[in-house]
Amino acid sequence: MSPAPAEHLPAADAAVLDHLQVFLDSFTTAGRICPRLDERTYLHAGPPLGPDAPPAPMRSALIGALLLEGAAGTPEQAGRLIDDGRLTLLPCADHGALGALTGIISRSMPVAVLRDTHGDTVFGTLGEGAGPCLRAGHHDPRTLDRLRWVAAAVLPVLQQACEGAELNVTRILRSALTQGDEGHSRTTAGTAQLLVQLTGLILKREIRSPETPRVLRWMSADPQFFGAFAVLTARLLARAIPERPGSPLLRTVVSNGHRVGIQVAGLGGRWFTAPAPVGSAVLFGGHSPADVHPVIGDSFAAEVAGFGAMALPAAPAATDHLGLSAARVQADARRMRSIASAESSRYRIPGNGSTGVPHGIDVHRVARSGITPLLATGLLHRSPGVGRIGAGLAELPVAPFLAASRALTGAG
């Protein structure tokens, strides 16, 4: 059979996302799946930091991780370790992980591991529940004690419940899209479905830990509990796009708070970066736009796979919260489809003509049109230790897409 014409390859490659299945593989600690981690080595969100110091929220989260691991006894000691350059900081994206918000992952942190039908895996930390959390830059004793409890109590229950189970996460994500989720900033329906399945496994296996009732209450208290699993699934979907020479399809979007970075299927692991944007904001009371830190995190994998801000018509509650009119939502959806290579046949949005989410963002289309992908993002305060202060939408800068497009055509 003769090869497909080159102009059809992006659409064919994007269609891979519709056929991949993702399963919950296991629960463990980060150090067991990433041996690089030790008391001086930590993962972070975004592209490599290079000579840049961690931004304030990430530095604050890193202080918490150093305290959690016992590598420092006080926040002041932890700060000196960071400032003296005595730590190794590695991007989650280059080490099989996904880091939410600041993305700081240390060796003892509990993580979920997801696996696709080809055997590829990705891991990320569990949600920390409502309120202050380390990934948002908190390192107070209560935050650290909760993380220790999750490792000591939640992790063993989930390990026993899910050992050998074939829990299909793509099936939950697909169903949740029909029930008001967009797979990133809103995952309430997915949370309900995941909790039903996890609770069923806990009961079926008669796990009799005295902590089991508290574990169930902790999981059910967080309406975004499925969020960690949704973005890990999206990362595996995006990574399934073939690394074909010349392919213009986007595989990675991440931000370290200083710079946002993208990777493209036809250019291997090469990073293309630009200053991280701030975007529009819906803020909690008492905060102003001047307080908002530029976007940070790896959870934009959701948008790369066609979810999140790329699928806003699926989530009326989220668009209402952001103050977006129906006309604006539909206009943005048309713009996002214009830079994608295909429309999903599997992940569809009801009430919107059963339109499929856009798959396969094409950097050439972005470069030609100037239309860049939208991101749904949680917003952190610029100051350390304050944490999350709202949510919003941000458009990626066009510069990395222009540079990637030129690199693919040999012009740069």
Coordinates of C-alpha atoms in Angstrom, one line a residue, residues 7-261:
E7 CA -1.1 16.4 4.2
H8 CA -3.2 13.6 5.6
L9 CA -0.5 12.4 8.1
P10 CA -1.3 14.8 10.9
A11 CA -5.0 13.9 10.9
A12 CA -4.1 10.2 10.9
D13 CA -1.6 10.6 13.7
A14 CA -4.1 12.6 15.7
A15 CA -6.7 9.8 15.4
V16 CA -4.4 7.6 17.5
L17 CA -5.8 9.4 20.5
D18 CA -9.2 7.9 19.9
H19 CA -8.0 4.3 20.0
L20 CA -5.8 4.4 23.0
Q21 CA -7.0 3.0 26.3
V22 CA -5.6 4.2 29.7
F23 CA -5.8 2.2 32.9
L24 CA -5.0 2.8 36.5
D25 CA -1.9 0.7 37.0
S26 CA -0.9 1.2 40.7
F27 CA -0.3 3.5 43.6
T28 CA 3.2 3.9 45.1
T29 CA 5.7 6.5 46.2
A30 CA 7.5 8.6 43.7
G31 CA 11.0 7.3 44.6
R32 CA 10.0 3.7 43.8
I33 CA 9.1 4.6 40.2
C34 CA 11.7 7.3 39.7
P35 CA 15.0 6.2 41.3
R36 CA 16.6 9.6 40.4
L37 CA 14.8 11.1 43.4
D38 CA 16.7 11.4 46.7
E39 CA 16.9 14.0 49.4
R40 CA 18.7 16.4 47.1
T41 CA 16.9 15.6 43.8
Y42 CA 13.3 16.8 43.1
L43 CA 11.0 17.1 40.1
H44 CA 9.3 20.3 39.1
A45 CA 6.7 21.5 36.6
G46 CA 7.5 23.0 33.3
P47 CA 10.5 23.0 31.0
P48 CA 14.0 23.0 32.5
L49 CA 14.6 25.9 34.8
G50 CA 18.1 26.5 33.4
P51 CA 19.9 29.3 35.3
D52 CA 16.6 30.7 36.6
A53 CA 15.8 30.3 40.3
P54 CA 12.5 28.6 41.1
P55 CA 9.7 31.2 41.1
A56 CA 8.3 32.1 44.5
P57 CA 5.4 29.6 44.7
M58 CA 7.7 26.7 43.4
R59 CA 10.4 27.7 45.9
S60 CA 7.9 27.6 48.7
A61 CA 6.7 24.2 47.6
L62 CA 10.3 23.0 47.4
I63 CA 10.8 24.1 51.0
G64 CA 7.9 22.0 52.0
A65 CA 9.3 19.0 50.1
L66 CA 12.7 19.4 51.9
L67 CA 10.9 19.5 55.2
L68 CA 8.8 16.5 54.3
E69 CA 11.9 14.4 53.3
G70 CA 13.8 15.4 56.4
A71 CA 16.5 17.0 54.3
A72 CA 16.0 20.3 56.3
G73 CA 14.8 20.9 59.8
T74 CA 13.4 24.4 59.3
P75 CA 12.2 26.5 56.4
E76 CA 15.3 28.7 56.8
Q77 CA 17.6 25.6 56.4
A78 CA 15.6 24.5 53.4
G79 CA 15.8 28.0 51.8
R80 CA 19.6 27.9 52.2
L81 CA 19.8 24.6 50.5
I82 CA 17.9 26.0 47.5
D83 CA 19.8 29.3 47.4
D84 CA 23.2 27.6 47.7
G85 CA 22.5 25.5 44.5
R86 CA 22.9 22.2 46.4
L87 CA 19.8 20.6 44.9
T88 CA 19.1 19.0 41.5
L89 CA 15.8 20.1 40.0
L90 CA 14.5 18.1 37.1
P91 CA 11.5 18.7 34.9
C92 CA 8.6 16.2 35.5
A93 CA 8.0 16.1 31.7
D94 CA 11.5 14.6 31.1
H95 CA 11.2 11.9 33.8
G96 CA 7.8 10.2 33.1
A97 CA 5.9 12.4 35.5
L98 CA 3.3 15.2 35.4
G99 CA 3.4 17.9 38.0
A100 CA 0.3 19.9 38.9
L101 CA 0.8 23.6 39.6
T102 CA 4.4 23.9 41.0
G103 CA 4.8 20.3 40.2
I104 CA 7.2 19.6 43.1
I105 CA 7.6 15.8 43.6
S106 CA 9.8 14.2 46.2
R107 CA 10.7 10.6 46.8
S108 CA 8.2 9.8 49.6
M109 CA 5.2 11.5 48.0
P110 CA 2.3 9.1 47.2
V111 CA 1.6 8.9 43.4
A112 CA -0.8 7.3 41.0
V113 CA 0.7 5.4 38.1
L114 CA -1.4 5.1 34.9
R115 CA -0.6 2.8 32.0
D116 CA -1.8 2.7 28.4
T117 CA -2.5 -0.2 26.1
H118 CA 1.1 0.0 24.7
G119 CA 2.6 -0.2 28.1
D120 CA 3.7 3.4 28.4
T121 CA 3.3 4.8 31.9
V122 CA 3.1 8.2 33.6
F123 CA 2.9 9.1 37.3
G124 CA 1.7 12.1 39.3
T125 CA 0.9 13.0 42.9
L126 CA -2.6 12.5 44.3
G127 CA -4.8 15.5 45.0
E128 CA -4.2 16.8 48.5
G129 CA -7.9 17.7 49.2
A130 CA -9.5 21.0 49.7
G131 CA -7.6 23.9 51.3
P132 CA -3.9 24.7 51.4
C133 CA -1.6 22.2 49.6
L134 CA 2.1 21.8 48.9
R135 CA 1.7 21.9 45.1
A136 CA 0.3 25.4 45.4
G137 CA 3.2 26.5 47.5
H138 CA 2.1 25.9 51.1
H139 CA 4.6 24.3 53.6
D140 CA 2.9 24.9 56.9
P141 CA 2.8 22.0 59.4
R142 CA -0.8 21.1 58.7
T143 CA -0.1 20.7 55.0
L144 CA 2.9 18.5 55.6
D145 CA 1.0 16.4 58.2
R146 CA -1.8 15.8 55.7
L147 CA 0.7 14.6 53.1
R148 CA 2.3 12.2 55.7
W149 CA -1.2 10.9 56.5
V150 CA -2.0 10.3 52.8
A151 CA 1.3 8.3 52.5
A152 CA 0.7 6.3 55.7
A153 CA -3.1 5.7 55.5
V154 CA -4.5 6.4 52.0
L155 CA -1.7 4.9 50.0
P156 CA -2.0 1.4 51.6
V157 CA -5.8 1.3 51.2
L158 CA -5.6 2.2 47.5
Q159 CA -2.7 -0.2 46.8
Q160 CA -4.7 -3.1 48.2
A161 CA -7.9 -2.1 46.5
C162 CA -6.4 -1.6 43.0
E163 CA -3.8 -4.4 42.8
G164 CA -4.5 -6.3 39.6
A165 CA -7.7 -4.3 38.9
E166 CA -8.3 -3.1 35.3
L167 CA -9.8 0.3 36.0
N168 CA -10.3 2.0 32.7
V169 CA -9.7 5.8 33.2
T170 CA -10.4 6.7 29.5
R171 CA -13.9 5.3 29.9
I172 CA -14.5 7.5 32.9
L173 CA -13.1 10.6 31.1
R174 CA -15.3 9.9 28.0
S175 CA -18.4 9.5 30.1
A176 CA -17.7 12.6 32.2
L177 CA -17.6 14.8 29.1
T178 CA -21.2 14.0 28.6
Q179 CA -22.0 15.0 32.2
G180 CA -20.6 18.5 32.5
D181 CA -16.9 18.0 32.8
E182 CA -14.2 19.3 30.5
G183 CA -11.5 17.2 31.9
H184 CA -9.2 19.7 33.5
S185 CA -10.6 22.6 35.7
R186 CA -13.9 20.7 36.2
T187 CA -13.9 17.0 36.9
T188 CA -16.9 16.6 39.3
A189 CA -18.6 13.9 37.2
G190 CA -15.4 12.0 36.7
T191 CA -14.8 12.1 40.5
A192 CA -18.2 10.6 41.2
Q193 CA -17.6 7.7 38.8
L194 CA -14.0 7.1 40.1
L195 CA -15.2 7.1 43.7
V196 CA -17.9 4.5 42.9
Q197 CA -15.3 2.2 41.4
L198 CA -12.7 2.7 44.1
T199 CA -15.3 2.2 46.9
G200 CA -16.5 -0.9 45.2
L201 CA -13.0 -2.3 45.1
I202 CA -12.4 -1.4 48.7
L203 CA -15.6 -3.2 49.8
K204 CA -15.1 -6.2 47.5
R205 CA -11.6 -6.8 48.9
E206 CA -12.8 -6.3 52.5
I207 CA -10.0 -3.9 53.4
R208 CA -10.3 -3.6 57.1
S209 CA -7.8 -0.9 57.9
P210 CA -9.1 1.3 60.7
E211 CA -8.3 4.3 58.5
T212 CA -10.6 3.0 55.7
P213 CA -13.7 5.1 56.7
R214 CA -11.5 8.3 56.9
V215 CA -9.9 7.5 53.6
L216 CA -13.3 7.2 51.9
R217 CA -14.4 10.5 53.5
W218 CA -11.2 12.2 52.4
M219 CA -11.6 11.1 48.8
S220 CA -15.3 12.0 48.6
A221 CA -14.7 15.5 50.2
D222 CA -12.7 16.6 47.1
P223 CA -14.9 17.2 44.0
Q224 CA -11.8 17.5 41.9
F225 CA -10.3 14.2 43.1
F226 CA -10.5 12.8 39.5
G227 CA -8.5 15.8 38.2
A228 CA -5.1 14.2 38.8
F229 CA -6.2 11.0 36.9
A230 CA -7.7 13.1 34.0
V231 CA -4.6 15.0 33.3
L232 CA -2.4 11.9 33.6
T233 CA -4.6 10.2 31.1
A234 CA -4.3 13.2 28.8
R235 CA -0.5 13.1 29.0
L236 CA -0.6 9.4 27.9
L237 CA -3.0 10.2 25.1
A238 CA -0.7 13.1 23.8
R239 CA 2.4 11.0 24.1
A240 CA 0.8 8.4 21.9
I241 CA 1.1 10.8 19.0
P242 CA 3.9 9.2 16.8
E243 CA 7.2 11.0 16.9
R244 CA 7.3 11.0 13.1
P245 CA 10.0 13.1 11.4
G246 CA 8.4 16.3 10.2
S247 CA 5.2 15.9 12.2
P248 CA 3.8 19.3 13.3
L249 CA 1.6 17.9 16.1
L250 CA 1.9 19.2 19.6
R251 CA 2.8 16.6 22.3
T252 CA 3.7 18.7 25.3
V253 CA 2.7 22.1 26.9
V254 CA 4.1 22.9 30.3
S255 CA 5.1 26.0 32.3
N256 CA 7.6 26.5 35.2
G257 CA 6.2 29.9 36.1
H258 CA 9.0 31.7 34.3
R259 CA 8.6 30.2 30.8
V260 CA 6.1 28.1 29.0
G261 CA 7.5 25.3 26.9

